[in-house]
Amino acid sequence: MAISALGTASGLDLESLVKQLVQVERKAKDDKLTSVRKNLDASLSGFGKLKSSISKLQDAVKALSIENLSARTTTVKQPNEDKTYVGATAKTTATPGNFDIKVNAIAEGSRLESNDGLFTDANSIVSTTTGKMTFTAGTKTFDVDVTANMTLDQLRKKINSASANFGVSANLINAGGTAGTKLVVTSNVTGTGNSLQISNNNAELDKLSTVLTGAGPAGMQVKKSAADASVTIDGITTTSKTNTFSNVIQDVELTISNVTPAGENATLTIATDNKAAEDKIKAFMDAYNALVTEVGDLTKNRMLSSDGKTVLIEGGALNSDPMVRSVMSQITSQVSGAVKSADPKLNTLYALGITFNDQGKMEISTKGLYGTDSGRERLDKALNENYDLIGQFFANSDGIGKQLEKLSKEFTQRGGLLAGKEESIKSQIKKNDKDREAFEIAMFSFESTMRQRYGALDTQLGQMQRTSSYLTAQLASLPKFS
C-alpha cells in the first residue's frame, strides 16, 4: 500500500515525525517477538541435536549385538599360493581353532560315449521312427522327444536346449575312420550313485542309451562315473556328494576345488574378529562421548564479565530445561551399572576396560592404578579370553544395548519426552507466527491512524498558512498613515 508523504501542505517534516512514532511503537514489541522466536528456534534445534546424538548412540550399541559381534574370521593357508584348494566360511557360533585339511578327491559328474562306428557323421539318422529318451542322474530327470529321421546333430541341439535339462551337455566328436562320429554326453551332477543314465521307449534308440528297451546291445558306454569328494580333516576322512562340506566342522562350510599335493595340506584357522569388535566398542564410546559433549553445549550457563554487562560465554540453547540433564543422567546410570544376567567375568564396562574420566567421558586407560590392570589390558583380555561374553553384556535382555534401546524409544519416539518437547515448541512457534501477523496488522493500523491525524493537521496548518499570507498581503496593500 503506497502511503503519501506528509508535510507537503504545511512544509513541516511530519513524515519523519510519524516514522519515528511508528518506530518507537514497533521496537519494544518487535524485539520481544523476535527474541521469543530466536529462543524457540534455538530450543527446537537443540532438541533435534539431542535426539540425533541419542540415535547415534543407539546405532552404535546395536552394532554390539550378539549377531553383529560374534563374527568369526576364516583364514586358509593353501599348500601353493598360486592355486586355491580349500575355501571356508564360518557362522558366528563356530568354535575358534586350527584344522589340517587334506583334499583326497574332487566330486565329479559322469561321462558317456557312444560306441565306435555307430554314426558316420553328424547327419547320420538317429531313428527312423519317433520315440522318447529319458536322462536321469540321481533324483533329477528330463525327457527329449525324438522325431522320425532326426539327425545326430539335431538330437545334440535338442538335448542341450531342453527346458528341464539339469546340467547335461551333449557334444559330437568327429573322430573319423572306424570310430566315425561319437556322441559324448556329460552330467554335472556329482556324487557316487548319481551317474547319468539314458533310457528310451523305442528299441531303435538303444544305440544311444545305457538302459535297454530291446535286446540290445547298449550303444552308450560309461567312461567316467559320478564320484564323491573326499577330505581328511585332522586325520578324520569324510566324503560329500558335492565339493561343499557343510558342518563337517560344526557351523563351518568348506568348499574344495583341487586335490592337495602329496604331503602338503591346507591349514584352516577359525578365529574371533577382535579388530572388528574393538572398532565397534570404540564407536560406542565415541557416540557416548559425543552425546556428553552435546549435552554440555546445550546446557552450559551464560557467563558475564565482572561488570555484569558483557557476555563472555553465551548460554546453551537448553540451559534452562532440567529435563536434558535428567536424560543424560538416566543414560549414564544405565551404561555404568552391572548387567545381572551377564557372566561375572564381564558384566561391567570396567571389566571391558572402559572407565569414565573427570569430564564424564568414556576412555580406555593405558596405565593401571595401584597395581591393577590398565583398561587396555582388560580390553585385550576380554577380546582374547571372553570374546563371546561381550555380546551377552550388550545384548542380553537386561544388557546395556537393550536398556539403551528402551530408553531411546522413551525419549525419541512419537509421544516420548523429547518428541513431546518438540511438539510443544512447534506449537509455540505457530503462536509466535500468529502473534507476528497480528502485530504487523496492528502496526499498519497504528501508522494509518497517525497518518490520518497528522494529515489532517498538515491540511489545517496549510490552510492557516495560506490565510496568514493572504491577510499579510491585504494589510500590506492598505494606505499608509504618517
Coordinates of C-alpha atoms in Angstrom, one line a residue:
M1 CA 0.0 0.0 0.0
A2 CA 1.5 3.3 -1.1
I3 CA 1.5 6.0 1.7
S4 CA 1.8 9.6 0.5
A5 CA 4.5 11.8 2.3
L6 CA 3.2 14.2 4.9
G7 CA 4.2 17.9 5.3
T8 CA 3.6 18.9 1.7
A9 CA 0.9 21.3 2.8
S10 CA 2.5 22.8 5.9
G11 CA 6.1 22.4 5.0
L12 CA 6.8 20.7 8.2
D13 CA 8.7 17.4 8.4
L14 CA 5.7 15.4 9.6
E15 CA 6.8 12.3 7.6
S16 CA 9.8 11.9 9.8
L17 CA 7.8 12.5 12.9
V18 CA 5.3 9.7 12.0
K19 CA 8.1 7.3 11.1
Q20 CA 9.7 8.0 14.5
L21 CA 6.5 7.4 16.3
V22 CA 5.9 4.1 14.5
Q23 CA 9.5 3.0 15.1
V24 CA 9.1 3.7 18.8
E25 CA 5.8 1.9 18.9
R26 CA 7.2 -1.1 17.0
K27 CA 10.6 -1.5 18.7
A28 CA 9.6 -2.9 22.1
K29 CA 7.0 -5.4 20.8
D30 CA 9.1 -6.4 17.7
D31 CA 12.2 -7.0 19.9
K32 CA 10.1 -9.2 22.2
L33 CA 8.6 -11.3 19.4
T34 CA 12.0 -11.7 17.7
S35 CA 13.6 -12.7 20.9
V36 CA 10.9 -15.3 21.7
R37 CA 11.2 -16.7 18.1
K38 CA 15.0 -16.9 18.4
N39 CA 14.8 -18.8 21.7
L40 CA 12.2 -21.1 20.3
D41 CA 14.2 -21.9 17.2
A42 CA 17.3 -22.5 19.3
S43 CA 15.4 -24.8 21.6
L44 CA 13.9 -26.8 18.7
S45 CA 17.3 -27.1 17.1
G46 CA 18.8 -28.2 20.5
F47 CA 16.3 -31.0 21.0
G48 CA 16.9 -32.1 17.4
K49 CA 20.6 -32.3 18.1
L50 CA 20.0 -34.2 21.3
K51 CA 17.7 -36.7 19.6
S52 CA 20.3 -37.2 16.8
S53 CA 23.1 -37.9 19.4
I54 CA 20.9 -40.4 21.2
S55 CA 20.0 -42.1 18.0
K56 CA 23.7 -42.4 17.0
L57 CA 24.4 -43.9 20.4
Q58 CA 21.7 -46.4 19.9
D59 CA 23.0 -47.4 16.4
A60 CA 26.5 -47.9 17.9
V61 CA 25.1 -50.2 20.6
K62 CA 23.1 -52.2 18.0
A63 CA 26.4 -53.0 16.3
L64 CA 27.4 -54.7 19.5
S65 CA 24.6 -57.2 19.4
I66 CA 25.5 -60.9 19.6
E67 CA 24.7 -61.4 15.9
N68 CA 27.0 -58.5 14.8
L69 CA 29.7 -59.0 17.4
S70 CA 30.2 -62.8 17.3
A71 CA 31.7 -62.8 13.8
R72 CA 34.3 -65.4 13.0
T73 CA 37.1 -65.0 10.5
T74 CA 38.4 -67.9 8.4
T75 CA 41.9 -67.9 7.0
V76 CA 43.1 -70.7 4.8
K77 CA 46.8 -71.3 4.2
Q78 CA 47.0 -73.0 0.8
P79 CA 49.7 -75.5 0.0
N80 CA 50.5 -73.4 -3.0
E81 CA 49.9 -69.7 -3.1
D82 CA 49.2 -69.8 -6.8
K83 CA 46.3 -72.2 -6.5
T84 CA 43.2 -72.5 -4.4
Y85 CA 42.5 -75.8 -2.8
V86 CA 40.1 -75.1 0.1
G87 CA 37.7 -72.2 0.9
A88 CA 35.8 -71.7 4.1
T89 CA 33.1 -69.6 5.8
A90 CA 32.1 -69.9 9.4
K91 CA 28.9 -69.0 11.4
T92 CA 29.1 -66.8 14.5
T93 CA 28.6 -70.0 16.6
A94 CA 31.7 -71.7 15.1
T95 CA 34.4 -72.6 17.6
P96 CA 37.8 -71.0 17.0
G97 CA 40.6 -73.4 16.2
N98 CA 43.1 -74.6 13.7
F99 CA 42.5 -77.6 11.3
D100 CA 44.7 -79.6 9.0
I101 CA 42.8 -80.4 5.7
K102 CA 43.9 -82.8 3.0
V103 CA 41.8 -82.9 -0.2
N104 CA 41.8 -86.5 -1.4
A105 CA 39.3 -86.3 -4.3
I106 CA 37.1 -83.7 -6.0
A107 CA 33.4 -84.6 -6.6
E108 CA 32.9 -85.3 -10.3
G109 CA 30.0 -85.8 -12.7
S110 CA 29.7 -88.7 -15.2
R111 CA 30.6 -89.0 -18.9
L112 CA 29.0 -91.3 -21.5
E113 CA 30.3 -92.0 -25.1
S114 CA 28.6 -93.8 -28.0
N115 CA 30.3 -96.9 -29.3
D116 CA 32.7 -96.6 -32.3
G117 CA 31.2 -97.0 -35.8
L118 CA 27.5 -96.3 -34.9
F119 CA 27.4 -93.0 -36.8
T120 CA 29.5 -91.9 -39.8
D121 CA 28.9 -88.2 -39.4
A122 CA 26.7 -85.5 -37.7
N123 CA 24.0 -86.0 -40.3
S124 CA 23.5 -89.7 -39.5
I125 CA 19.9 -90.7 -38.8
V126 CA 19.3 -91.5 -35.1
S127 CA 15.9 -93.3 -35.6
T128 CA 13.5 -93.8 -38.4
T129 CA 10.6 -93.7 -36.0
T130 CA 9.5 -91.4 -33.2
G131 CA 10.5 -92.1 -29.6
K132 CA 11.5 -90.6 -26.3
M133 CA 14.8 -90.5 -24.4
T134 CA 15.0 -90.0 -20.7
F135 CA 18.1 -88.7 -19.0
T136 CA 18.4 -89.4 -15.2
A137 CA 21.1 -88.6 -12.6
G138 CA 20.2 -89.4 -9.0
T139 CA 16.8 -87.8 -8.4
K140 CA 17.0 -85.5 -11.4
T141 CA 15.4 -86.3 -14.8
F142 CA 14.2 -84.8 -18.1
D143 CA 12.9 -86.1 -21.4
V144 CA 13.8 -85.4 -25.0
D145 CA 11.3 -86.3 -27.8
V146 CA 13.0 -87.9 -30.9
T147 CA 11.2 -87.3 -34.2
A148 CA 11.4 -89.7 -37.1
N149 CA 14.6 -89.4 -39.2
M150 CA 16.2 -86.9 -36.7
T151 CA 19.9 -86.5 -37.3
L152 CA 22.6 -86.9 -34.6
D153 CA 23.3 -83.1 -34.7
Q154 CA 19.6 -82.3 -34.3
L155 CA 19.5 -84.6 -31.3
R156 CA 22.6 -82.9 -29.8
K157 CA 20.9 -79.5 -30.1
K158 CA 17.6 -80.7 -28.6
I159 CA 19.3 -82.3 -25.6
N160 CA 21.2 -79.1 -24.8
S161 CA 18.2 -76.8 -25.2
A162 CA 15.7 -79.0 -23.2
S163 CA 13.9 -76.7 -20.7
A164 CA 14.2 -79.2 -17.9
N165 CA 17.9 -80.0 -18.5
F166 CA 19.5 -80.2 -15.1
G167 CA 23.1 -80.0 -16.3
V168 CA 23.6 -82.4 -19.1
S169 CA 25.7 -81.4 -22.0
A170 CA 25.8 -83.2 -25.4
N171 CA 28.7 -82.9 -27.9
L172 CA 29.8 -84.6 -31.1
I173 CA 33.4 -85.7 -31.6
N174 CA 34.2 -86.3 -35.3
A175 CA 36.9 -88.9 -34.9
G176 CA 36.8 -90.3 -38.5
G177 CA 38.0 -93.7 -39.6
T178 CA 36.3 -96.7 -38.0
A179 CA 35.2 -94.6 -34.9
G180 CA 33.2 -92.3 -37.1
T181 CA 31.3 -89.5 -35.2
K182 CA 30.7 -90.1 -31.5
L183 CA 28.1 -88.7 -29.2
V184 CA 29.6 -87.6 -25.9
V185 CA 27.2 -86.7 -23.0
T186 CA 28.3 -85.3 -19.7
S187 CA 26.5 -84.6 -16.5
N188 CA 27.5 -82.1 -13.8
V189 CA 25.5 -84.0 -11.1
T190 CA 28.3 -85.3 -8.8
G191 CA 28.4 -88.0 -6.1
T192 CA 28.6 -91.7 -6.0
G193 CA 25.4 -93.3 -7.3
N194 CA 24.5 -90.2 -9.4
S195 CA 26.0 -91.4 -12.7
L196 CA 24.0 -90.4 -15.7
Q197 CA 21.6 -93.0 -17.2
I198 CA 19.8 -92.8 -20.6
S199 CA 16.7 -94.9 -21.2
N200 CA 14.1 -94.9 -24.0
N201 CA 10.7 -96.2 -25.1
N202 CA 11.8 -97.2 -28.6
A203 CA 14.3 -100.1 -29.1
E204 CA 15.7 -98.3 -32.1
L205 CA 17.2 -95.8 -29.6
D206 CA 19.1 -98.5 -27.7
K207 CA 22.3 -97.4 -29.5
L208 CA 22.0 -94.1 -27.7
S209 CA 21.1 -95.5 -24.3
T210 CA 22.5 -97.2 -21.2
V211 CA 19.2 -98.8 -20.2
L212 CA 17.8 -101.1 -23.0
T213 CA 14.3 -101.4 -24.3
G214 CA 15.1 -104.1 -26.8
A215 CA 17.6 -106.9 -27.0
G216 CA 20.5 -104.5 -27.1
P217 CA 23.3 -104.1 -27.1
A218 CA 23.6 -100.7 -25.4
G219 CA 25.3 -98.1 -27.6
M220 CA 26.4 -95.7 -24.8
Q221 CA 29.2 -96.7 -22.5
V222 CA 30.1 -95.1 -19.1
K223 CA 33.6 -93.6 -19.5
K224 CA 33.5 -91.9 -16.1
S225 CA 31.2 -92.5 -13.2
A226 CA 30.0 -89.7 -10.8
A227 CA 32.1 -89.7 -7.7
D228 CA 32.1 -88.2 -4.2
A229 CA 34.5 -85.6 -2.9
S230 CA 36.8 -86.7 -0.1
V231 CA 38.7 -84.8 2.5
T232 CA 40.7 -85.7 5.6
I233 CA 40.4 -83.2 8.5
D234 CA 42.9 -83.7 11.3
G235 CA 43.2 -87.3 10.3
I236 CA 39.5 -88.0 10.0
T237 CA 38.3 -88.8 6.5
T238 CA 34.8 -87.8 5.3
T239 CA 33.0 -87.6 1.9
S240 CA 30.4 -85.4 0.2
K241 CA 28.4 -85.8 -3.0
T242 CA 29.4 -82.2 -3.9
N243 CA 32.5 -80.1 -3.4
T244 CA 30.9 -78.4 -0.5
F245 CA 31.1 -79.9 3.0
S246 CA 28.6 -78.4 5.4
N247 CA 29.1 -78.8 9.2
V248 CA 31.8 -81.4 8.8
I249 CA 33.5 -78.9 11.1
Q250 CA 30.4 -77.7 13.1
D251 CA 29.0 -74.4 11.8
V252 CA 31.7 -74.2 9.1
E253 CA 31.2 -74.7 5.4
L254 CA 34.2 -75.9 3.3
T255 CA 34.5 -75.7 -0.4
I256 CA 37.2 -77.7 -2.2
S257 CA 38.4 -77.1 -5.7
N258 CA 41.6 -79.1 -6.2
V259 CA 43.4 -82.2 -4.7
T260 CA 46.2 -81.1 -2.4
P261 CA 49.7 -82.2 -3.3
A262 CA 51.1 -85.2 -1.6
G263 CA 52.4 -84.3 1.9
E264 CA 51.2 -80.7 1.6
N265 CA 47.9 -80.0 3.3
A266 CA 45.9 -76.8 3.7
T267 CA 45.5 -75.2 7.1
L268 CA 42.2 -73.6 8.2
T269 CA 42.2 -71.1 11.1
I270 CA 38.9 -70.0 12.6
A271 CA 39.2 -67.0 14.9
T272 CA 37.2 -64.3 16.6
D273 CA 37.3 -61.0 14.8
N274 CA 39.0 -59.0 17.6
K275 CA 39.7 -55.9 15.5
A276 CA 36.1 -55.6 14.3
A277 CA 34.8 -56.0 17.8
E278 CA 37.3 -53.4 19.2
D279 CA 36.3 -51.0 16.4
K280 CA 32.6 -51.4 17.4
I281 CA 33.4 -50.8 21.1
K282 CA 35.3 -47.7 20.3
A283 CA 32.5 -46.5 18.0
F284 CA 30.1 -46.9 21.0
M285 CA 32.5 -44.9 23.2
D286 CA 32.7 -42.2 20.6
A287 CA 29.0 -42.0 20.3
Y288 CA 28.5 -41.8 24.1
N289 CA 31.3 -39.1 24.4
A290 CA 29.7 -37.1 21.6
L291 CA 26.4 -37.2 23.5
V292 CA 28.1 -35.9 26.6
T293 CA 29.7 -33.1 24.6
E294 CA 26.3 -32.2 23.0
V295 CA 24.5 -32.1 26.4
G296 CA 27.3 -30.0 27.8
D297 CA 27.0 -27.5 25.0
L298 CA 23.2 -27.4 25.2
T299 CA 23.1 -26.9 29.0
K300 CA 26.1 -24.6 29.6
N301 CA 25.3 -21.5 31.6
R302 CA 25.7 -18.0 30.3
M303 CA 28.8 -16.2 31.7
L304 CA 29.1 -12.5 32.2
S305 CA 32.1 -10.3 32.9
S306 CA 32.7 -8.8 36.3
D307 CA 30.6 -5.7 35.4
G308 CA 27.6 -7.9 34.8
K309 CA 27.0 -6.5 31.3
T310 CA 29.5 -8.0 28.9
V311 CA 28.6 -11.6 27.7
L312 CA 31.7 -13.8 27.8
I313 CA 30.1 -17.1 27.0
E314 CA 26.6 -17.5 25.6
G315 CA 24.4 -20.0 27.4
G316 CA 23.3 -23.2 25.8
A317 CA 20.0 -23.4 23.9
L318 CA 18.5 -25.7 26.6
N319 CA 20.3 -24.5 29.7
S320 CA 17.0 -23.7 31.4
D321 CA 15.5 -27.1 30.8
P322 CA 16.3 -29.6 33.6
M323 CA 14.9 -32.5 31.5
V324 CA 18.1 -32.5 29.3
R325 CA 20.4 -33.2 32.3
S326 CA 17.9 -35.8 33.5
V327 CA 18.0 -37.6 30.2
M328 CA 21.8 -37.7 30.3
S329 CA 21.7 -38.9 33.9
Q330 CA 19.5 -41.8 33.1
I331 CA 21.7 -42.9 30.2
T332 CA 24.9 -42.6 32.3
S333 CA 23.2 -44.6 35.1
Q334 CA 22.3 -47.3 32.6
V335 CA 25.7 -47.8 31.0
S336 CA 27.7 -47.6 34.2
G337 CA 25.7 -50.3 36.1
A338 CA 26.3 -54.0 36.1
V339 CA 24.3 -56.4 33.9
K340 CA 23.0 -59.1 36.2
S341 CA 22.4 -61.8 33.5
A342 CA 25.9 -61.4 32.1
D343 CA 28.8 -63.6 33.1
P344 CA 30.5 -62.3 36.2
K345 CA 33.8 -62.3 34.2
L346 CA 32.4 -59.5 32.1
N347 CA 29.3 -57.7 33.4
T348 CA 30.5 -54.1 33.6
L349 CA 32.2 -51.6 31.4
Y350 CA 35.1 -51.6 33.8
A351 CA 35.7 -55.3 33.1
L352 CA 35.7 -54.4 29.4
G353 CA 38.4 -51.9 30.0
I354 CA 36.2 -48.8 29.9
T355 CA 36.2 -46.1 32.7
F356 CA 34.9 -42.5 32.9
N357 CA 37.2 -39.5 33.2
D358 CA 36.7 -36.2 35.0
Q359 CA 34.6 -34.9 32.2
G360 CA 32.2 -37.9 32.4
K361 CA 33.5 -39.3 29.1
M362 CA 34.5 -42.9 28.4
E363 CA 38.1 -43.8 27.9
I364 CA 40.4 -46.9 27.9
S365 CA 43.3 -46.1 30.2
T366 CA 46.8 -47.2 29.3
K367 CA 48.0 -47.2 32.9
G368 CA 46.7 -49.2 35.8
L369 CA 46.3 -47.7 39.3
Y370 CA 47.6 -49.2 42.5
G371 CA 48.9 -52.3 40.7
T372 CA 45.7 -53.1 38.8
D373 CA 45.4 -53.9 35.1
S374 CA 45.1 -50.9 32.8
G375 CA 42.0 -50.5 30.7
R376 CA 44.0 -51.6 27.6
E377 CA 45.0 -54.8 29.4
R378 CA 41.4 -55.6 30.5
L379 CA 40.1 -55.0 27.0
D380 CA 42.7 -57.3 25.5
K381 CA 41.8 -60.0 28.0
A382 CA 38.1 -59.6 27.2
L383 CA 38.8 -59.9 23.4
N384 CA 41.2 -62.8 23.7
E385 CA 39.6 -64.8 26.6
N386 CA 36.0 -63.8 26.9
Y387 CA 35.1 -62.7 23.4
D388 CA 31.6 -64.2 23.3
L389 CA 30.7 -62.7 26.7
I390 CA 31.0 -59.2 25.2
G391 CA 27.9 -59.8 23.1
Q392 CA 26.0 -61.1 26.2
F393 CA 26.9 -58.0 28.1
F394 CA 25.5 -55.7 25.5
A395 CA 22.7 -57.8 24.0
N396 CA 21.1 -59.8 26.9
S397 CA 17.6 -58.7 27.9
D398 CA 18.9 -56.6 30.7
G399 CA 22.1 -55.7 28.8
I400 CA 23.3 -52.2 28.0
G401 CA 22.1 -52.4 24.4
K402 CA 18.6 -53.4 25.3
Q403 CA 18.2 -50.9 28.1
L404 CA 19.6 -48.1 26.0
E405 CA 17.2 -49.0 23.2
K406 CA 14.3 -48.9 25.6
L407 CA 15.4 -45.5 26.9
S408 CA 16.0 -44.2 23.4
K409 CA 12.4 -45.1 22.4
E410 CA 11.0 -43.4 25.6
F411 CA 12.9 -40.3 24.7
T412 CA 12.7 -40.1 20.9
Q413 CA 9.7 -42.0 19.6
R414 CA 6.4 -40.2 18.9
G415 CA 4.8 -39.3 22.2
G416 CA 8.2 -39.6 24.0
L417 CA 9.7 -37.0 26.2
L418 CA 11.9 -35.3 23.6
A419 CA 9.2 -35.6 20.9
G420 CA 6.7 -34.1 23.2
K421 CA 9.0 -31.2 23.9
E422 CA 9.5 -30.6 20.1
E423 CA 5.7 -30.7 19.6
S424 CA 5.3 -28.1 22.3
I425 CA 7.9 -25.8 20.8
K426 CA 6.4 -26.1 17.4
S427 CA 3.0 -25.1 18.8
Q428 CA 4.7 -22.1 20.4
I429 CA 6.4 -21.2 17.1
K430 CA 3.0 -21.3 15.4
K431 CA 1.6 -19.0 18.1
N432 CA 4.6 -16.7 17.6
D433 CA 3.9 -16.6 13.9
K434 CA 0.2 -15.6 14.5
D435 CA 1.3 -13.0 17.1
R436 CA 3.7 -11.6 14.5
E437 CA 0.9 -11.4 11.9
A438 CA -1.4 -9.7 14.5
F439 CA 1.4 -7.3 15.4
E440 CA 2.0 -6.3 11.8
I441 CA -1.7 -5.7 11.3
A442 CA -1.8 -3.6 14.5
M443 CA 1.3 -1.6 13.4
F444 CA -0.2 -1.0 10.0
S445 CA -3.4 0.3 11.7
F446 CA -1.3 2.4 14.1
E447 CA 0.6 4.0 11.2
S448 CA -2.6 4.6 9.2
T449 CA -4.1 6.3 12.2
M450 CA -1.0 8.5 12.7
R451 CA -1.0 9.5 9.1
Q452 CA -4.7 10.4 9.2
R453 CA -4.2 12.6 12.3
Y454 CA -1.1 14.3 11.1
G455 CA -2.5 14.5 7.6
A456 CA -5.4 16.5 9.0
L457 CA -3.0 18.6 11.0
D458 CA -0.9 19.2 7.9
T459 CA -4.1 20.3 6.0
Q460 CA -5.1 22.7 8.8
L461 CA -1.7 24.2 9.1
G462 CA -1.5 24.6 5.3
Q463 CA -4.8 26.5 5.4
M464 CA -3.8 28.6 8.2
Q465 CA -0.5 29.5 6.5
R466 CA -2.4 30.4 3.3
T467 CA -4.8 32.6 5.4
S468 CA -1.9 34.2 7.1
S469 CA -0.2 35.0 3.8
Y470 CA -3.5 36.5 2.4
L471 CA -4.0 38.7 5.5
T472 CA -0.4 39.8 5.4
A473 CA -0.8 40.8 1.7
Q474 CA -4.1 42.6 2.4
L475 CA -2.6 44.5 5.2
A476 CA 0.3 45.5 3.2
S477 CA -1.9 47.0 0.5
L478 CA -3.7 49.4 2.9
P479 CA -2.9 53.2 2.7
K480 CA -0.1 54.2 4.9
F481 CA -0.6 56.8 7.6
S482 CA 2.1 59.2 8.7

